[in-house]
Amino acid sequence: MTDVSIPAGSLRSWAIPADLMRWVVVAAATLAMVAGFGLTATVALMVKPFEAESGWLRADIAFSYTLLCAGAALGGLVAGWANDRLDTRPIVVFGTAVIGAGLVAISRQNDLSLIQTIYLAVGVFGFACLYTPVLATVSLWFDARRGLAMGIVTAGGALGQGILPVLMQPIIAAQGWRFAFAALGLVYLILLAPLMLLLRKPPALPANEAGAPVPPASRAWALPPVAGIAWMSLAALFCCATMAVPLVHLLALFADRGLSDSLGGSLVLIIMLAASVGRIVFGMAADRFGVVAAYAASVLLQTVTLYGFVSVSVVWLYGLAILFGFGFGGVMTTLLLCARATVSAEASGRATSLVTLFAWVGMGVGAYQGGYCFDLSGSYAVSFASAALAGIANLIVISGLWLHLRHSERRRAAQA
């Protein structure tokens, strides 16, 4: 049984059968997530070297991440709109090339304001093209196993955030951060950009080509699309304000606690490996138990474990890293599945871009407040406590959505 209904005649121009092609697309999309979220990890790598080399404040360094997120948010609106109307391949190839060129440009800068500007531009024209279009395209290939597919793809983001610091830290130690950034940029330009040509949409269904109505089953929620998108946008704001603090500041926190670079890097790698597993498991859970329930469970696990990085002894950090990573990983996958459930297939790119707009705002705010609170207090305790409060607010929002959907379903069943 296939997951999408594709007319047999539309497959004649395809060299790969559709049932296989969808998994080729998943593989290419996973690589795109590795590339895109690998970029975000470069800011975390800069915090300690930039502070030591130039004396810049951590809030100012972290503001690069804020601008990257702002750029991804704004660029994502255009990228999502374009992906609903154009071929995905030129969009993602262009985005990969922009990231590569941006990393090379950063390696040649001495002015923090210029570095911040480059991160903003790379967010608008680079990362935005490797996020919304990729996720929207994958969702078009699947129906029954969409959660599993999206879990695999979003796991690539966690791998990028986990593997890149482990690979880059020895290079930075041996050759300096400038060489490391330039070399990484060339990898994006020479190796990754051509591979993005594998990302393509499924053949268009005749009903969609003719403008026929989309079946009601293609939109999962008994809630107007505008209301569903608004609800999930608010949840995205809080969820990403929570996760941004550890994503940007954990390496610096571990160094402040006296951990070596290799130990700190290994803990981040464990978090991201656990997140990769969590994204797949929570994606499968969404297929089985529903997207809202799976999202709420992942948010709860992320929230209750977050503050432990500041408070627990070093011996417990590995276990904490596994638990936090597992929950953090599930949050992203299930958030995107919730966004997709609010609309029909032809609007998936726009819905994803709108929800992720607020997600990136949350990421930017969380990253900056983490550095700002540290600069004021000299400790990450307030930073991580504020992130945990944002997680609690997210739980309140998603609980309200769950109760509303449950009430709507009961009312609809009573009227049937």
Coordinates of C-alpha atoms in Angstrom, one line a residue:
M1 CA 0.0 0.0 0.0
T2 CA 1.4 3.4 -0.9
D3 CA 1.2 6.6 1.1
V4 CA 0.2 9.0 -1.6
S5 CA -2.0 8.3 -4.6
I6 CA 0.1 9.0 -7.8
P7 CA -1.3 8.5 -11.3
A8 CA 0.6 5.8 -13.1
G9 CA 0.9 7.9 -16.3
S10 CA 2.7 10.6 -14.4
L11 CA 5.6 8.3 -13.5
R12 CA 6.9 7.6 -17.0
S13 CA 9.3 10.5 -16.8
W14 CA 10.7 9.3 -13.5
A15 CA 13.9 7.2 -13.4
I16 CA 13.1 6.0 -9.9
P17 CA 9.8 4.4 -8.8
A18 CA 7.7 6.7 -6.7
D19 CA 7.8 4.3 -3.7
L20 CA 11.6 4.4 -3.7
M21 CA 11.8 8.1 -4.7
R22 CA 10.0 9.3 -1.6
W23 CA 12.7 7.7 0.6
V24 CA 15.4 9.3 -1.7
V25 CA 13.8 12.6 -1.0
V26 CA 13.7 11.8 2.8
A27 CA 17.5 11.1 2.6
A28 CA 18.3 14.3 0.8
A29 CA 16.0 16.3 3.1
T30 CA 17.8 14.8 6.1
L31 CA 21.1 15.9 4.7
A32 CA 19.6 19.4 4.2
M33 CA 18.7 19.5 7.8
V34 CA 22.2 18.4 8.8
A35 CA 23.5 21.3 6.7
G36 CA 21.0 23.9 7.9
F37 CA 21.2 23.2 11.6
G38 CA 24.9 22.6 11.4
L39 CA 25.1 26.3 10.6
T40 CA 23.3 27.2 13.8
A41 CA 25.9 25.3 15.8
T42 CA 28.7 27.6 14.6
V43 CA 27.4 30.4 16.8
A44 CA 27.8 28.2 19.9
L45 CA 31.3 27.3 18.8
M46 CA 32.2 31.0 18.7
V47 CA 31.2 32.1 22.2
K48 CA 34.3 31.1 24.1
P49 CA 36.9 31.8 21.3
F50 CA 35.4 35.2 20.6
E51 CA 35.2 36.1 24.2
A52 CA 38.9 35.1 24.7
E53 CA 40.2 36.7 21.5
S54 CA 38.2 40.0 21.4
G55 CA 36.6 40.4 24.8
W56 CA 33.1 40.6 23.3
L57 CA 30.2 40.1 25.6
R58 CA 28.3 36.8 25.4
A59 CA 25.0 38.6 24.8
D60 CA 26.6 40.3 21.7
I61 CA 28.0 37.1 20.4
A62 CA 24.7 35.3 21.0
F63 CA 23.0 38.1 19.1
S64 CA 24.5 36.6 16.0
Y65 CA 22.2 33.7 16.6
T66 CA 19.3 36.0 17.2
L67 CA 19.9 37.6 13.8
L68 CA 20.3 34.3 12.1
C69 CA 16.9 33.2 13.5
A70 CA 15.3 36.5 12.5
G71 CA 16.6 36.1 9.0
A72 CA 15.3 32.5 8.8
A73 CA 11.9 33.7 10.0
L74 CA 11.6 36.5 7.5
G75 CA 13.2 34.5 4.6
G76 CA 11.0 31.5 5.5
L77 CA 7.8 33.4 4.6
V78 CA 9.1 34.0 1.1
A79 CA 10.7 30.5 0.8
G80 CA 7.5 28.8 1.9
W81 CA 5.4 30.9 -0.5
A82 CA 7.8 30.2 -3.3
N83 CA 7.9 26.4 -2.6
D84 CA 4.1 26.2 -2.9
R85 CA 4.5 27.6 -6.5
L86 CA 8.0 26.6 -7.8
D87 CA 10.3 23.6 -8.0
T88 CA 12.0 22.9 -4.7
R89 CA 15.4 22.1 -6.2
P90 CA 16.7 25.6 -7.2
I91 CA 15.5 27.0 -3.9
V92 CA 17.5 24.5 -1.8
V93 CA 20.6 24.6 -4.0
F94 CA 20.7 28.4 -3.7
G95 CA 20.3 28.3 0.0
T96 CA 23.1 25.8 0.5
A97 CA 25.4 27.9 -1.7
V98 CA 24.6 31.1 0.3
I99 CA 25.4 29.3 3.6
G100 CA 28.8 28.2 2.2
A101 CA 29.6 31.6 0.9
G102 CA 28.6 33.1 4.2
L103 CA 30.8 30.9 6.3
V104 CA 33.8 31.8 4.1
A105 CA 33.0 35.5 4.5
I106 CA 32.7 35.2 8.3
S107 CA 36.2 33.6 8.4
R108 CA 37.6 36.8 7.0
Q109 CA 36.0 39.3 9.5
N110 CA 37.3 41.1 12.5
D111 CA 34.3 43.2 13.3
L112 CA 31.4 41.6 15.3
S113 CA 28.8 43.9 13.6
L114 CA 29.9 42.6 10.2
I115 CA 29.7 39.0 11.5
Q116 CA 26.2 39.6 12.8
T117 CA 25.2 41.1 9.5
I118 CA 26.4 38.1 7.6
Y119 CA 24.5 35.8 9.9
L120 CA 21.4 37.8 9.3
A121 CA 21.8 37.6 5.5
V122 CA 22.6 33.9 5.7
G123 CA 19.4 33.3 7.7
V124 CA 17.3 35.2 5.1
F125 CA 18.8 33.7 1.9
G126 CA 20.4 30.5 3.1
F127 CA 18.9 28.7 6.1
A128 CA 15.4 29.8 5.3
C129 CA 15.7 27.9 1.9
L130 CA 16.8 24.7 3.7
Y131 CA 14.0 24.6 6.3
T132 CA 10.5 25.4 5.3
P133 CA 10.7 24.2 1.6
V134 CA 12.4 21.0 2.7
L135 CA 9.9 20.1 5.4
A136 CA 6.9 21.1 3.2
T137 CA 8.2 19.0 0.3
V138 CA 8.7 15.9 2.4
S139 CA 5.2 16.2 3.9
L140 CA 3.7 16.1 0.4
W141 CA 5.2 12.6 -0.2
F142 CA 3.5 10.9 2.8
D143 CA 0.2 10.5 4.4
A144 CA -0.1 7.4 6.6
R145 CA 3.6 7.5 7.6
R146 CA 4.1 11.2 7.6
G147 CA 5.2 11.2 11.3
L148 CA 7.9 8.7 10.7
A149 CA 9.2 10.5 7.6
M150 CA 9.3 13.9 9.3
G151 CA 10.9 12.3 12.3
I152 CA 13.8 11.0 10.2
V153 CA 14.2 14.3 8.4
T154 CA 14.2 16.4 11.5
A155 CA 16.6 14.0 13.1
G156 CA 19.1 15.3 10.6
G157 CA 18.9 18.7 12.3
A158 CA 19.9 17.2 15.6
L159 CA 22.7 15.3 14.0
G160 CA 24.0 18.5 12.4
Q161 CA 24.0 20.3 15.8
G162 CA 25.7 17.4 17.5
I163 CA 28.3 16.3 15.0
L164 CA 29.5 19.7 13.9
P165 CA 30.9 20.8 17.3
V166 CA 32.7 17.5 17.7
L167 CA 34.3 17.8 14.2
M168 CA 35.0 21.5 14.4
Q169 CA 36.5 21.8 17.9
P170 CA 39.7 19.9 17.1
I171 CA 40.1 21.9 13.9
I172 CA 39.6 25.2 15.8
A173 CA 42.1 24.1 18.4
A174 CA 44.7 23.1 15.8
Q175 CA 44.2 25.7 13.0
G176 CA 42.0 28.4 14.5
W177 CA 38.4 29.3 14.0
R178 CA 39.0 31.2 10.7
F179 CA 40.4 28.1 8.9
A180 CA 37.7 26.0 10.3
F181 CA 34.9 28.3 9.1
A182 CA 36.4 28.7 5.7
A183 CA 36.9 24.9 5.3
L184 CA 33.3 24.3 6.4
G185 CA 32.0 26.8 3.9
L186 CA 33.8 25.0 1.0
V187 CA 32.2 21.7 2.0
Y188 CA 28.8 23.4 1.7
L189 CA 29.7 24.8 -1.7
I190 CA 31.4 21.9 -3.3
L191 CA 29.8 18.8 -1.8
L192 CA 26.4 19.6 -0.3
A193 CA 24.9 22.0 -2.9
P194 CA 24.9 19.5 -5.8
L195 CA 23.3 16.8 -3.6
M196 CA 20.3 19.1 -3.0
L197 CA 19.2 18.4 -6.5
L198 CA 17.7 15.2 -5.2
L199 CA 15.0 17.1 -3.4
R200 CA 11.9 17.2 -5.6
K201 CA 8.1 17.3 -5.2
P202 CA 5.9 14.3 -6.1
P203 CA 4.0 14.4 -9.4
A204 CA 1.0 16.7 -9.2
L205 CA -2.4 15.1 -8.7
P206 CA -4.9 15.9 -11.5
A207 CA -7.4 17.2 -8.9
N208 CA -5.0 19.7 -7.6
E209 CA -3.9 20.7 -11.1
A210 CA -7.5 21.4 -12.0
G211 CA -8.2 23.3 -8.8
A212 CA -10.6 20.8 -7.4
P213 CA -11.4 20.9 -3.7
V214 CA -9.1 19.0 -1.4
P215 CA -10.8 16.2 0.5
P216 CA -11.6 17.2 4.1
A217 CA -9.5 14.3 5.4
S218 CA -6.3 16.2 4.2
R219 CA -6.8 18.7 7.0
A220 CA -6.7 16.8 10.4
W221 CA -8.2 19.3 12.8
A222 CA -11.8 20.4 13.3
L223 CA -10.5 24.0 13.6
P224 CA -10.4 26.8 11.1
P225 CA -6.9 27.0 9.5
V226 CA -6.3 30.5 10.7
A227 CA -7.1 29.6 14.3
G228 CA -5.0 26.5 14.2
I229 CA -2.0 28.3 12.7
A230 CA -2.3 31.1 15.3
W231 CA -2.5 28.6 18.2
M232 CA 0.6 26.7 17.0
S233 CA 2.5 29.9 16.3
L234 CA 2.1 30.9 20.0
A235 CA 3.2 27.4 21.1
A236 CA 6.2 27.7 18.7
L237 CA 7.2 31.0 20.3
F238 CA 7.4 29.5 23.8
C239 CA 8.9 26.2 22.7
C240 CA 11.8 27.7 20.9
A241 CA 12.5 30.3 23.6
T242 CA 13.0 27.3 25.8
M243 CA 15.3 25.3 23.6
A244 CA 17.4 28.2 22.4
V245 CA 19.2 28.7 25.7
P246 CA 20.8 25.3 25.9
L247 CA 21.4 25.2 22.1
V248 CA 23.5 28.4 22.2
H249 CA 24.9 28.4 25.7
L250 CA 25.5 24.8 26.8
L251 CA 29.1 24.6 25.5
A252 CA 30.0 27.9 27.4
L253 CA 28.1 26.6 30.5
F254 CA 30.1 23.4 30.5
A255 CA 33.4 25.3 30.1
D256 CA 32.4 27.5 33.0
R257 CA 31.7 24.4 35.1
G258 CA 35.3 23.3 34.4
L259 CA 34.6 20.6 31.8
S260 CA 37.1 20.2 29.0
D261 CA 36.2 21.0 25.4
S262 CA 36.1 17.3 24.6
L263 CA 33.8 16.4 27.5
G264 CA 31.5 19.3 26.7
G265 CA 31.4 18.4 23.1
S266 CA 30.7 14.8 23.9
L267 CA 27.7 15.9 26.1
V268 CA 26.3 18.0 23.3
L269 CA 26.8 15.1 20.9
I270 CA 24.9 12.8 23.3
I271 CA 22.1 15.3 23.5
M272 CA 21.8 15.5 19.7
L273 CA 22.0 11.7 19.2
A274 CA 19.2 11.3 21.8
A275 CA 17.3 14.1 19.9
S276 CA 17.7 12.2 16.7
V277 CA 16.1 9.1 18.3
G278 CA 13.5 11.3 19.9
R279 CA 12.4 12.9 16.7
I280 CA 11.8 9.5 15.1
V281 CA 10.1 8.0 18.1
F282 CA 7.9 11.0 18.7
G283 CA 7.1 11.1 15.0
M284 CA 5.9 7.5 15.2
A285 CA 4.0 8.4 18.4
A286 CA 2.2 11.2 16.5
D287 CA 1.1 8.7 13.9
R288 CA -0.3 6.4 16.6
F289 CA -1.6 8.7 19.4
G290 CA -2.1 12.1 17.6
V291 CA 0.2 15.0 16.9
V292 CA -1.0 17.2 19.8
A293 CA -0.5 14.5 22.5
A294 CA 2.9 13.7 21.1
Y295 CA 3.9 17.4 21.1
A296 CA 2.7 17.9 24.7
A297 CA 4.7 14.9 25.9
S298 CA 7.9 16.1 24.2
V299 CA 7.4 19.6 25.6
L300 CA 6.9 18.3 29.1
L301 CA 10.1 16.2 29.0
Q302 CA 12.2 19.1 27.6
T303 CA 10.9 21.5 30.3
V304 CA 11.4 19.3 33.4
T305 CA 15.0 18.4 32.5
L306 CA 16.2 21.8 31.2
Y307 CA 17.3 23.4 34.5
G308 CA 19.3 20.3 35.5
F309 CA 22.3 21.4 33.4
V310 CA 22.9 24.2 35.9
S311 CA 22.0 22.4 39.1
V312 CA 23.0 18.7 38.9
S313 CA 26.5 17.3 39.6
V314 CA 28.8 16.4 36.7
V315 CA 28.3 12.7 37.2
W316 CA 24.6 13.0 36.4
L317 CA 25.1 15.1 33.2
Y318 CA 25.2 12.2 30.8
G319 CA 21.9 10.8 31.9
L320 CA 20.4 14.3 31.9
A321 CA 21.7 14.8 28.4
I322 CA 19.9 11.7 27.1
L323 CA 16.6 12.7 28.7
F324 CA 16.7 16.3 27.6
G325 CA 17.8 15.4 24.1
F326 CA 15.0 12.9 23.7
G327 CA 12.4 15.4 24.7
F328 CA 14.0 18.3 22.8
G329 CA 14.2 16.2 19.7
G330 CA 10.5 15.3 19.8
V331 CA 9.4 18.9 20.1
M332 CA 10.6 20.0 16.7
T333 CA 9.1 17.0 14.8
T334 CA 5.7 17.2 16.5
L335 CA 5.5 21.0 16.2
L336 CA 5.9 20.7 12.5
L337 CA 3.4 17.9 12.3
C338 CA 0.9 20.1 14.2
A339 CA 1.5 22.9 11.7
R340 CA 0.9 20.6 8.8
A341 CA -2.4 19.3 10.4
T342 CA -3.9 22.8 10.4
V343 CA -4.1 23.1 6.6
S344 CA -4.6 21.1 3.4
A345 CA -1.7 20.0 1.2
E346 CA -1.5 22.9 -1.2
A347 CA -1.0 25.4 1.7
S348 CA 1.6 23.3 3.6
G349 CA 4.5 25.6 2.7
R350 CA 2.7 28.8 3.9
A351 CA 1.5 27.1 7.1
T352 CA 4.9 25.8 8.0
S353 CA 6.5 29.2 7.2
L354 CA 4.1 31.1 9.4
V355 CA 4.5 28.8 12.4
T356 CA 8.3 28.7 12.0
L357 CA 8.3 32.5 11.8
F358 CA 7.3 32.6 15.5
A359 CA 9.5 29.6 16.3
W360 CA 12.6 31.6 15.0
V361 CA 11.5 34.7 16.9
G362 CA 11.4 32.5 20.0
M363 CA 14.9 31.1 19.2
G364 CA 16.3 34.5 18.8
V365 CA 14.8 35.9 22.0
G366 CA 15.8 32.8 24.0
A367 CA 19.4 32.9 22.8
Y368 CA 19.8 36.6 23.5
Q369 CA 18.2 36.5 26.9
G370 CA 20.5 33.6 27.9
G371 CA 23.5 35.7 27.2
Y372 CA 22.0 38.9 28.6
C373 CA 21.1 37.3 31.9
F374 CA 24.6 35.8 32.2
D375 CA 26.2 39.1 31.6
L376 CA 24.1 40.7 34.3
S377 CA 24.5 38.0 36.9
G378 CA 27.7 36.1 36.0
S379 CA 25.8 32.9 36.1
Y380 CA 23.5 30.8 33.8
A381 CA 21.0 30.1 36.6
V382 CA 18.6 32.9 35.7
S383 CA 19.0 32.1 32.0
F384 CA 18.0 28.5 32.3
A385 CA 15.2 29.3 34.8
S386 CA 13.7 31.7 32.3
A387 CA 13.8 29.1 29.6
A388 CA 12.0 26.6 31.9
L389 CA 9.3 29.2 32.5
A390 CA 8.8 29.5 28.8
G391 CA 8.4 25.8 28.6
I392 CA 5.7 25.9 31.3
A393 CA 3.9 28.6 29.3
N394 CA 4.1 26.3 26.2
L395 CA 2.4 23.5 28.2
I396 CA -0.4 25.8 29.1
V397 CA -1.0 26.8 25.5
I398 CA -0.9 23.3 24.2
S399 CA -3.2 22.0 27.0
G400 CA -5.7 24.7 26.0
L401 CA -5.5 23.6 22.3
W402 CA -6.0 19.9 23.3
L403 CA -9.1 20.7 25.4
H404 CA -10.5 22.8 22.6
L405 CA -10.0 20.1 20.0
R406 CA -11.4 17.4 22.3
H407 CA -14.5 19.6 22.9
S408 CA -15.0 20.2 19.2
E409 CA -14.7 16.5 18.4
R410 CA -17.3 15.6 21.0
R411 CA -19.7 18.3 19.7
R412 CA -19.2 17.1 16.1
A413 CA -19.9 13.5 17.2
A414 CA -23.1 14.5 19.1
Q415 CA -24.3 16.3 16.0
A416 CA -23.6 13.4 13.7

